[in-house]
Short mmCIF file of C-alpha atoms (C1' of nucleotides) in Angstrom, two decimals:
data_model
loop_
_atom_site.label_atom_id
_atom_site.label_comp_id
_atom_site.label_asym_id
_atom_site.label_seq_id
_atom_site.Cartn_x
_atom_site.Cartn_y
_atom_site.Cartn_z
CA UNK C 45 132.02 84.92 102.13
CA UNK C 46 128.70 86.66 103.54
CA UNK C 47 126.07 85.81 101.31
CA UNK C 48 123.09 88.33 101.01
CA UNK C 49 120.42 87.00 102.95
CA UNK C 50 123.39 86.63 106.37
CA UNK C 51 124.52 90.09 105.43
CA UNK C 52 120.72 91.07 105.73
CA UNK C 53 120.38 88.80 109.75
CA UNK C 54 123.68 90.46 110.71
CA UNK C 55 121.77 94.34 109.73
CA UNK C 56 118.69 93.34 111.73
CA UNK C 57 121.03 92.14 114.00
CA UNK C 58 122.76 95.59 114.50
CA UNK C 59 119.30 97.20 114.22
CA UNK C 60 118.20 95.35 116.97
CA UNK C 61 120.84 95.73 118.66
CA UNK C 62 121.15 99.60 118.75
CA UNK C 63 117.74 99.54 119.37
CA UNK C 64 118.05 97.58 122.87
CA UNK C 65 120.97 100.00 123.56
CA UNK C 66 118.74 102.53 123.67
CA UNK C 67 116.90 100.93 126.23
CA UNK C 68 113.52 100.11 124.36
CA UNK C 69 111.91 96.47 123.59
CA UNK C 70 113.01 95.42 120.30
CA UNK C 71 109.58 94.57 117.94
CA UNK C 72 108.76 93.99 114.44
CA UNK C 73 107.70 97.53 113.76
CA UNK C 74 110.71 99.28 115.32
CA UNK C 75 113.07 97.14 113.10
CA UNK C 76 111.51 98.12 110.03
CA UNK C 77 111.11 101.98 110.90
CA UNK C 78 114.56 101.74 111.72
CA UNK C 79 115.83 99.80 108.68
CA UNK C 80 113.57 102.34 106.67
CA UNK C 81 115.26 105.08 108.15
CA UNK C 82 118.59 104.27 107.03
CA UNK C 83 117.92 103.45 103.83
CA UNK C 84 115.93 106.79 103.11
CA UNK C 85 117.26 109.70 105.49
CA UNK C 86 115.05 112.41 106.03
CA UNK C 87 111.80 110.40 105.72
CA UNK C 88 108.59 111.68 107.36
CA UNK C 89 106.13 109.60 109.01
CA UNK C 90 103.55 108.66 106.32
CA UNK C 91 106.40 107.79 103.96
CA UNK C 92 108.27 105.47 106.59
CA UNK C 93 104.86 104.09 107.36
CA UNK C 94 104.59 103.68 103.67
CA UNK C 95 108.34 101.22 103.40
CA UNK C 96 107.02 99.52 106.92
CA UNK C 97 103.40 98.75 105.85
CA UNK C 98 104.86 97.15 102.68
CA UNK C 99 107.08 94.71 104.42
CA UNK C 100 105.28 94.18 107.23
CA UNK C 101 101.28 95.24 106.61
CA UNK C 102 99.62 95.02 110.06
CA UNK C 103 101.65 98.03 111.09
CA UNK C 104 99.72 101.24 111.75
CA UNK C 105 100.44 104.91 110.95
CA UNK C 106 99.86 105.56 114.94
CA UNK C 107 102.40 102.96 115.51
CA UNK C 108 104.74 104.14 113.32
CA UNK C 109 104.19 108.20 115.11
CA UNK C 110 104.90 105.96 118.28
CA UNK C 111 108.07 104.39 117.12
CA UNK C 112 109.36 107.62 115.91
CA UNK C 113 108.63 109.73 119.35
CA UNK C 114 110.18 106.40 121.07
CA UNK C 115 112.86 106.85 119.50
CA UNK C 116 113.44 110.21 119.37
CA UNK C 117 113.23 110.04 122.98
CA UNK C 118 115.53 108.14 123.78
CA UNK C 119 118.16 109.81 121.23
CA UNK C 120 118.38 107.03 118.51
CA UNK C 121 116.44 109.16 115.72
CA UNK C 122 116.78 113.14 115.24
CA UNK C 123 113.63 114.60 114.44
CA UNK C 124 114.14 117.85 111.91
CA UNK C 125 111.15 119.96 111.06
CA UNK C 126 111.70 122.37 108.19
CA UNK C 127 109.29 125.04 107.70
CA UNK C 128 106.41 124.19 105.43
CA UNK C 129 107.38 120.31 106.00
CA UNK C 130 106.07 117.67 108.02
CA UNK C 131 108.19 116.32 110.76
CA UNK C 132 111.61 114.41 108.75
CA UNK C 133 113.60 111.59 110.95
CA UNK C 134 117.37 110.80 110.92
CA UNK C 135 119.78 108.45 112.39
CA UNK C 136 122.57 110.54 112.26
CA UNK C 137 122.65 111.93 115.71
CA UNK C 138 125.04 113.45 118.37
CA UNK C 139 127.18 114.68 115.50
CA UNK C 140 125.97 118.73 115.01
CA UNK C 141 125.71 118.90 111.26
CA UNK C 142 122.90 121.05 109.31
CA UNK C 143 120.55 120.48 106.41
CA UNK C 144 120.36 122.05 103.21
CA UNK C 145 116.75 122.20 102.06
CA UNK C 146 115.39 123.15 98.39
CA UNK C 147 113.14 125.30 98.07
CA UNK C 148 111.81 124.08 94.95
CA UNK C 149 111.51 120.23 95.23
CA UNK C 150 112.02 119.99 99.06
CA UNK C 151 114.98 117.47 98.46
CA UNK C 152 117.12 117.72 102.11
CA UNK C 153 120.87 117.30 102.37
CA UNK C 154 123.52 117.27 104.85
CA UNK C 155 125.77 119.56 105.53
CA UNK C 156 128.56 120.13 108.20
CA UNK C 157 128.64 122.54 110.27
CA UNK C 158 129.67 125.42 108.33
CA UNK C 159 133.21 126.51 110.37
CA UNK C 160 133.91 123.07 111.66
CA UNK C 161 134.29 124.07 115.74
CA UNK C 162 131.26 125.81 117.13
CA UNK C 163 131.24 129.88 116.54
CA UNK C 164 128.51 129.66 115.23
CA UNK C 165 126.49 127.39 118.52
CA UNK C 166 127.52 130.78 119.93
CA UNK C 167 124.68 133.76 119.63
CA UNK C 168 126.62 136.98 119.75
CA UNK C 169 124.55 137.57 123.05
CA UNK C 170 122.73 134.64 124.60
CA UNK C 171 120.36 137.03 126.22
CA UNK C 172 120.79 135.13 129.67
CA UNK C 173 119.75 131.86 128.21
CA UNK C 174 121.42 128.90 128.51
CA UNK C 175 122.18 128.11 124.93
CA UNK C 176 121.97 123.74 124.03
CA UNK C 177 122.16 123.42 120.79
CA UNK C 178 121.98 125.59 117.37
CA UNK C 179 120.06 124.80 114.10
CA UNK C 180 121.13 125.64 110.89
CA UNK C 181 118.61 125.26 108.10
CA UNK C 182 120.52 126.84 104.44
CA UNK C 183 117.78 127.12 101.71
CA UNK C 184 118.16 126.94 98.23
CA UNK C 185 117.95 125.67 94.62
CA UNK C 186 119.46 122.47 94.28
CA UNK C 187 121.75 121.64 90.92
CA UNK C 188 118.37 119.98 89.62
CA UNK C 189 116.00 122.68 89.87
CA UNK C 190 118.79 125.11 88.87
CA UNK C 191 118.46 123.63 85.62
CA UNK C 192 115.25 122.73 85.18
CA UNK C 193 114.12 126.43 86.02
CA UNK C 194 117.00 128.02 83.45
CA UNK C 195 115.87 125.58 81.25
CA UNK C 196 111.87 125.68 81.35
CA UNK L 82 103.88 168.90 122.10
CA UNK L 83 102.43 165.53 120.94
CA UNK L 84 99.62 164.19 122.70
CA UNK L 85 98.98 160.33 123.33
CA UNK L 86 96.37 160.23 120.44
CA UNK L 87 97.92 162.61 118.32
CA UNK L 88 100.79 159.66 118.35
CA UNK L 89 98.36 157.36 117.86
CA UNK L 90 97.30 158.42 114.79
CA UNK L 91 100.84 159.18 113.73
CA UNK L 92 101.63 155.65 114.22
CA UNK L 93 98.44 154.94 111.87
CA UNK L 94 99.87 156.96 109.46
CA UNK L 95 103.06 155.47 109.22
CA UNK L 96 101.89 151.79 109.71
CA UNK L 97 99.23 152.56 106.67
CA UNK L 98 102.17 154.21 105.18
CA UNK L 99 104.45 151.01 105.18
CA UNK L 100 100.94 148.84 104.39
CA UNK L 101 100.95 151.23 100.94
CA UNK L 102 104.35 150.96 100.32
CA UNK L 103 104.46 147.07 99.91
CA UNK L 104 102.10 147.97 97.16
CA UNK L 105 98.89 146.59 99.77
CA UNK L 106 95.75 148.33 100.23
CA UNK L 107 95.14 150.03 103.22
CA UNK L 108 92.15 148.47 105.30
CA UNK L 109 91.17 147.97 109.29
CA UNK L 110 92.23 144.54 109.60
CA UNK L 111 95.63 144.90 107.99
CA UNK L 112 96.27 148.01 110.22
CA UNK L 113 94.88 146.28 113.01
CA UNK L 114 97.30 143.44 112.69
CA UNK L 115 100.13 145.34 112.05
CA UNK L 116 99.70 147.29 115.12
CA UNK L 117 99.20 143.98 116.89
CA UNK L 118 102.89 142.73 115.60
CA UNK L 119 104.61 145.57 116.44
CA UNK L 120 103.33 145.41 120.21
CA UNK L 121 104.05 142.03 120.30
CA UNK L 122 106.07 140.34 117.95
CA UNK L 123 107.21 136.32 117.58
CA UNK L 124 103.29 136.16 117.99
CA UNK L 125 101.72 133.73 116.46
CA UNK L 126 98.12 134.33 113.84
CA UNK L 127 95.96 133.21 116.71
CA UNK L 128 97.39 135.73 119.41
CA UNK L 129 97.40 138.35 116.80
CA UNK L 130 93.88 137.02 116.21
CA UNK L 131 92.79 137.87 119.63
CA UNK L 132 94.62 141.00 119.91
CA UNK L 133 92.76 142.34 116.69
CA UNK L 134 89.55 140.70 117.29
CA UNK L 135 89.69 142.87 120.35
CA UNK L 136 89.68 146.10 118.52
CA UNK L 137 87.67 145.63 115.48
CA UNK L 138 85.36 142.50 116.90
CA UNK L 139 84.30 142.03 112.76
CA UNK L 140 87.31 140.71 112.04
CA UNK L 141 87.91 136.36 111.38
CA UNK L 142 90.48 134.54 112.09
CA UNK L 143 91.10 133.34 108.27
CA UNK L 144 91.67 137.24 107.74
CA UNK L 145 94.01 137.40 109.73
CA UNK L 146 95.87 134.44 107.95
CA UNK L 147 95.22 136.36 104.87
CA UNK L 148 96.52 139.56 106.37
CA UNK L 149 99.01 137.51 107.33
CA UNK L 150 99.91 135.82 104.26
CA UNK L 151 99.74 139.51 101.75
CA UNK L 152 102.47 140.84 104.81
CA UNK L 153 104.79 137.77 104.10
CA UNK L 154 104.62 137.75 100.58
CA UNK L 155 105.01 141.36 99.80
CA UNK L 156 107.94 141.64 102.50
CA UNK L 157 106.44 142.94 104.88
CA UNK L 158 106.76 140.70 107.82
CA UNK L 159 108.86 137.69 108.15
CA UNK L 160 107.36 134.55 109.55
CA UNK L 161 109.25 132.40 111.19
CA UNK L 162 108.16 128.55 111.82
CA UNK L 163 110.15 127.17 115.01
CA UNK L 164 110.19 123.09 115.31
CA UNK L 165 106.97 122.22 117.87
CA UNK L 166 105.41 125.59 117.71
CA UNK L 167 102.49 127.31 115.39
CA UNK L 168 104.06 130.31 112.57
CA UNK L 169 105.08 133.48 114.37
CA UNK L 170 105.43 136.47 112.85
CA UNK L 171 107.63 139.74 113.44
CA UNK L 172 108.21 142.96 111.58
CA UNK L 173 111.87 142.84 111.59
CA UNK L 174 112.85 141.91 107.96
CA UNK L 175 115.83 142.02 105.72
CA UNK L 176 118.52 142.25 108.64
CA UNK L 177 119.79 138.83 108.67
CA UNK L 178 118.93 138.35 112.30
CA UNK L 179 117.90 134.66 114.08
CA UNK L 180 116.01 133.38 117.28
CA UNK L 181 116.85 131.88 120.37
CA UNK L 182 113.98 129.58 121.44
CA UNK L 183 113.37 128.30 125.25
CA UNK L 184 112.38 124.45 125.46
CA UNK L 185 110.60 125.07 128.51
CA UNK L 186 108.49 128.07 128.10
CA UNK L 187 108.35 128.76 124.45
CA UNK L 188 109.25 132.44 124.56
CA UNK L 189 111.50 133.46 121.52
CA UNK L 190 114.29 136.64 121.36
CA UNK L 191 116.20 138.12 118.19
CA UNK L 192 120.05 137.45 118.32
CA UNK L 193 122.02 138.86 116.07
CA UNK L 194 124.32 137.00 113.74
CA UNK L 195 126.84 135.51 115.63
CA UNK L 196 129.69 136.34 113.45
CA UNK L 197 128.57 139.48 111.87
CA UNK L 198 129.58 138.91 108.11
CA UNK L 199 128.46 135.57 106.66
CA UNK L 200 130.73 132.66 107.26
CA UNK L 201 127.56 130.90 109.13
CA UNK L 202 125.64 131.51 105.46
CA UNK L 203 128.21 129.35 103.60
CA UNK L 204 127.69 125.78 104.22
CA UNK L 205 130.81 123.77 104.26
CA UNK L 206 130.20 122.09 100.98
CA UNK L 207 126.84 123.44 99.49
CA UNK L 208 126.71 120.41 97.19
CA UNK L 209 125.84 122.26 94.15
CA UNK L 210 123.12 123.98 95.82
CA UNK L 211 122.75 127.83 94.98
CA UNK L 212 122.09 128.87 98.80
CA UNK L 213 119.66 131.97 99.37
CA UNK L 214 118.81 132.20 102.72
CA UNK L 215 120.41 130.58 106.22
CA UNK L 216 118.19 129.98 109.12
CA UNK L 217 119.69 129.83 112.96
CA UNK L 218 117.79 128.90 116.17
CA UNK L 219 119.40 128.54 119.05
CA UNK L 220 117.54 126.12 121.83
CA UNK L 221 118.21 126.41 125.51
CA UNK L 222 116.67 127.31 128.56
CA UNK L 223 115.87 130.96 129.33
CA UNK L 224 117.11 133.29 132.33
CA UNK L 225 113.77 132.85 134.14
CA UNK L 226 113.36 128.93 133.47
CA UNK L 227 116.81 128.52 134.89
CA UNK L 228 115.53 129.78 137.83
CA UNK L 229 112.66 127.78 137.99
CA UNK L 230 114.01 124.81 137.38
CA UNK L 231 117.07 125.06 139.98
CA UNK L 232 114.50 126.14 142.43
CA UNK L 233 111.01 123.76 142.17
"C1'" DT H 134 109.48 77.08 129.29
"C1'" DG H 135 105.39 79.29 130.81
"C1'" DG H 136 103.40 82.89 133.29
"C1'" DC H 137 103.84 87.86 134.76
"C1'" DT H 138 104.75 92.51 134.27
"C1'" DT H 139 105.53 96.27 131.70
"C1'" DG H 140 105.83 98.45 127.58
"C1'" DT H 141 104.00 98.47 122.71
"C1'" DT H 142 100.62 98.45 119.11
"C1'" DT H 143 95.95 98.66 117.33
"C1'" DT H 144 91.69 100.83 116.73
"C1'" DG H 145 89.06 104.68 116.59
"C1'" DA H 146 88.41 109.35 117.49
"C1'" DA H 147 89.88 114.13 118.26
"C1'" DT H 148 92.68 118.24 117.75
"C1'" DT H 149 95.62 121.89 115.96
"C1'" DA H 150 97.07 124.82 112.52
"C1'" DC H 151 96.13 126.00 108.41
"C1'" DT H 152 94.03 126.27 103.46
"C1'" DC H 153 90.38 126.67 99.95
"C1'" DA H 154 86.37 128.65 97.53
"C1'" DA H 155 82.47 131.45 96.66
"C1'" DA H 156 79.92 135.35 97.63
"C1'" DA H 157 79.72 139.93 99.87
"C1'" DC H 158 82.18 143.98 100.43
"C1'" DA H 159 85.46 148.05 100.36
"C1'" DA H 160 89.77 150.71 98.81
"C1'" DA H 161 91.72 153.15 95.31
"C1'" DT H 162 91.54 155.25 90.74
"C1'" DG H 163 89.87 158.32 87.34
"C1'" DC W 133 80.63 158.73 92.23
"C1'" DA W 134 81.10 154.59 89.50
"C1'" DT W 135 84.13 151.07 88.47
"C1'" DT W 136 87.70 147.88 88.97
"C1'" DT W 137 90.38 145.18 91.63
"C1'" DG W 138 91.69 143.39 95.70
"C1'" DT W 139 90.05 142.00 100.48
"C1'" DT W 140 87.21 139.88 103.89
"C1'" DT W 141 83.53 136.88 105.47
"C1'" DT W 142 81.39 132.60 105.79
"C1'" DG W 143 81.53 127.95 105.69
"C1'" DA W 144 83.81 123.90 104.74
"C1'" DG W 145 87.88 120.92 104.24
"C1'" DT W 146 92.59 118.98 104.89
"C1'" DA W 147 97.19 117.44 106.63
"C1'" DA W 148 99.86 116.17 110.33
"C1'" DT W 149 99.75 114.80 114.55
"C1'" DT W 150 98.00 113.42 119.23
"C1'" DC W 151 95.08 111.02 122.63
"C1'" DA W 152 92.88 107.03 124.97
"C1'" DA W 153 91.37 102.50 125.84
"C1'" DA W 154 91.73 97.84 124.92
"C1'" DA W 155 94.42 94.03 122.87
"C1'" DC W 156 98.83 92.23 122.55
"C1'" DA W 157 103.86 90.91 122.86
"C1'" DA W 158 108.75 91.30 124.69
"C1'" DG W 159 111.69 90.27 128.16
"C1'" DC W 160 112.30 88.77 132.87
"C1'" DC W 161 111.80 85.39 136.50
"C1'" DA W 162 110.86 81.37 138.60
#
DNA sequence: TGGCTTGTTTTGAATTACTCAAAACAAATG
DNA sequence: CATTTGTTTTGAGTAATTCAAAACAAGCCA
């Protein structure tokens, strides 16, 4: 049976390992931006630099900003950037789904893509461009701040 | 018949009209910037800074964030905040209409909605969330930066 | 396994886009 | 025309992000 702590080598190990895959040097600050990042999706910078500098303290805010454009270079992070937000990071990538966003308490979601194949990747008239990719932003009141505003 | 300035003030008239009918005063800076959007719109509150500095030199730049800002709130003008890129601002507002965005050169275009009713307004599963508003950007590469990217 | 090369991180500073606040000023109303 | 209320100027401040040079470390190679 796969106690905590091996559980916990085997993650860095798939960290790591996705990491190299991407073609960058693995380090101590990449792992823990990355291990941040999946346990809190849609982080920004200054809070992932918050979860790294508490595990591992030397780590800069520049360095984390470096990790992040690192790896959303090379495809292993999605950067989102909602109006009125600072920059948010993902890992789920490659997969076209959307984000939900509340207007109240800024809490961001996933969604799928609203008609499951891809009318909607298509603009009614593309203008001559050549059209890569679509983003879908929904805004709204989340079930929280639904209540807490009909119930002041 | 009409002369050039004779439209020129009719165009005052009706952009002070629309100014007073969003329940704003009427003043040189606000006309100035409106005037400013509606010969160039998707610009952003520095171009539009320029553009009205140009005609009433008086005017500051944290006006015309407050002009800005009085438009956006009262309805006036819809500002639209595209990942990478500073707030632009258009007149076009309350038709349900999105952007395509070039990655190479910046320049933005209306599209319509790609499926004329709503289906792209309805997320999938809107977990709870009471949706108001969807947002659609398209990315690619426009007609021009096709061109000069096939031929360098 | 220890050096070498290349890429990464630190340190420190700068920049962009935008916001805030107080005082001066001007539009609209009667 | 005086007053009220909203707007603009002036000056300063902030958040998020970027830049650059020097110190450092990962991964490769012998």
């Amino acid at each position: 049976m796969m106690t905590d702590s091996s559980q916990r080598v085997a993650d860095a190990g798939l960290l790591a390992d996705s990491i190299r895959l991407a073609g960058l040097k693995v380090t101590a600050p990449r792992l823990a931006v990355l291990r941040a990042l999946s346990d809190s999706p849609h982080s920004n910078a200054d809070a992932l630099f918050g979860a790294v500098h508490s595990e591992l303290p030397g780590t800069s805010l520049q360095a984390v900003y470096g990790v992040l454009a690192a790896f959303a270079t090379a495809g292993l992070v999605r950067k989102i950037e909602p109006a009125g937000s600072p920059a948010l990071f993902e890992r789920r990538v490659d997969d076209n789904h959307h984000h939900i966003v509340c207007t109240r308490c800024s809490v961001v979601h996933d969604v799928e893509c609203a008609v499951g194949h891809a009318p909607c990747l298509t603009p009614a008239d593309a203008l001559g461009f050549d059209v890569r990719a679509a983003e879908v932003i929904y805004w709204g009141l989340c079930a929280q701040c639904q209540l807490e505003t009909t119930h002041p």
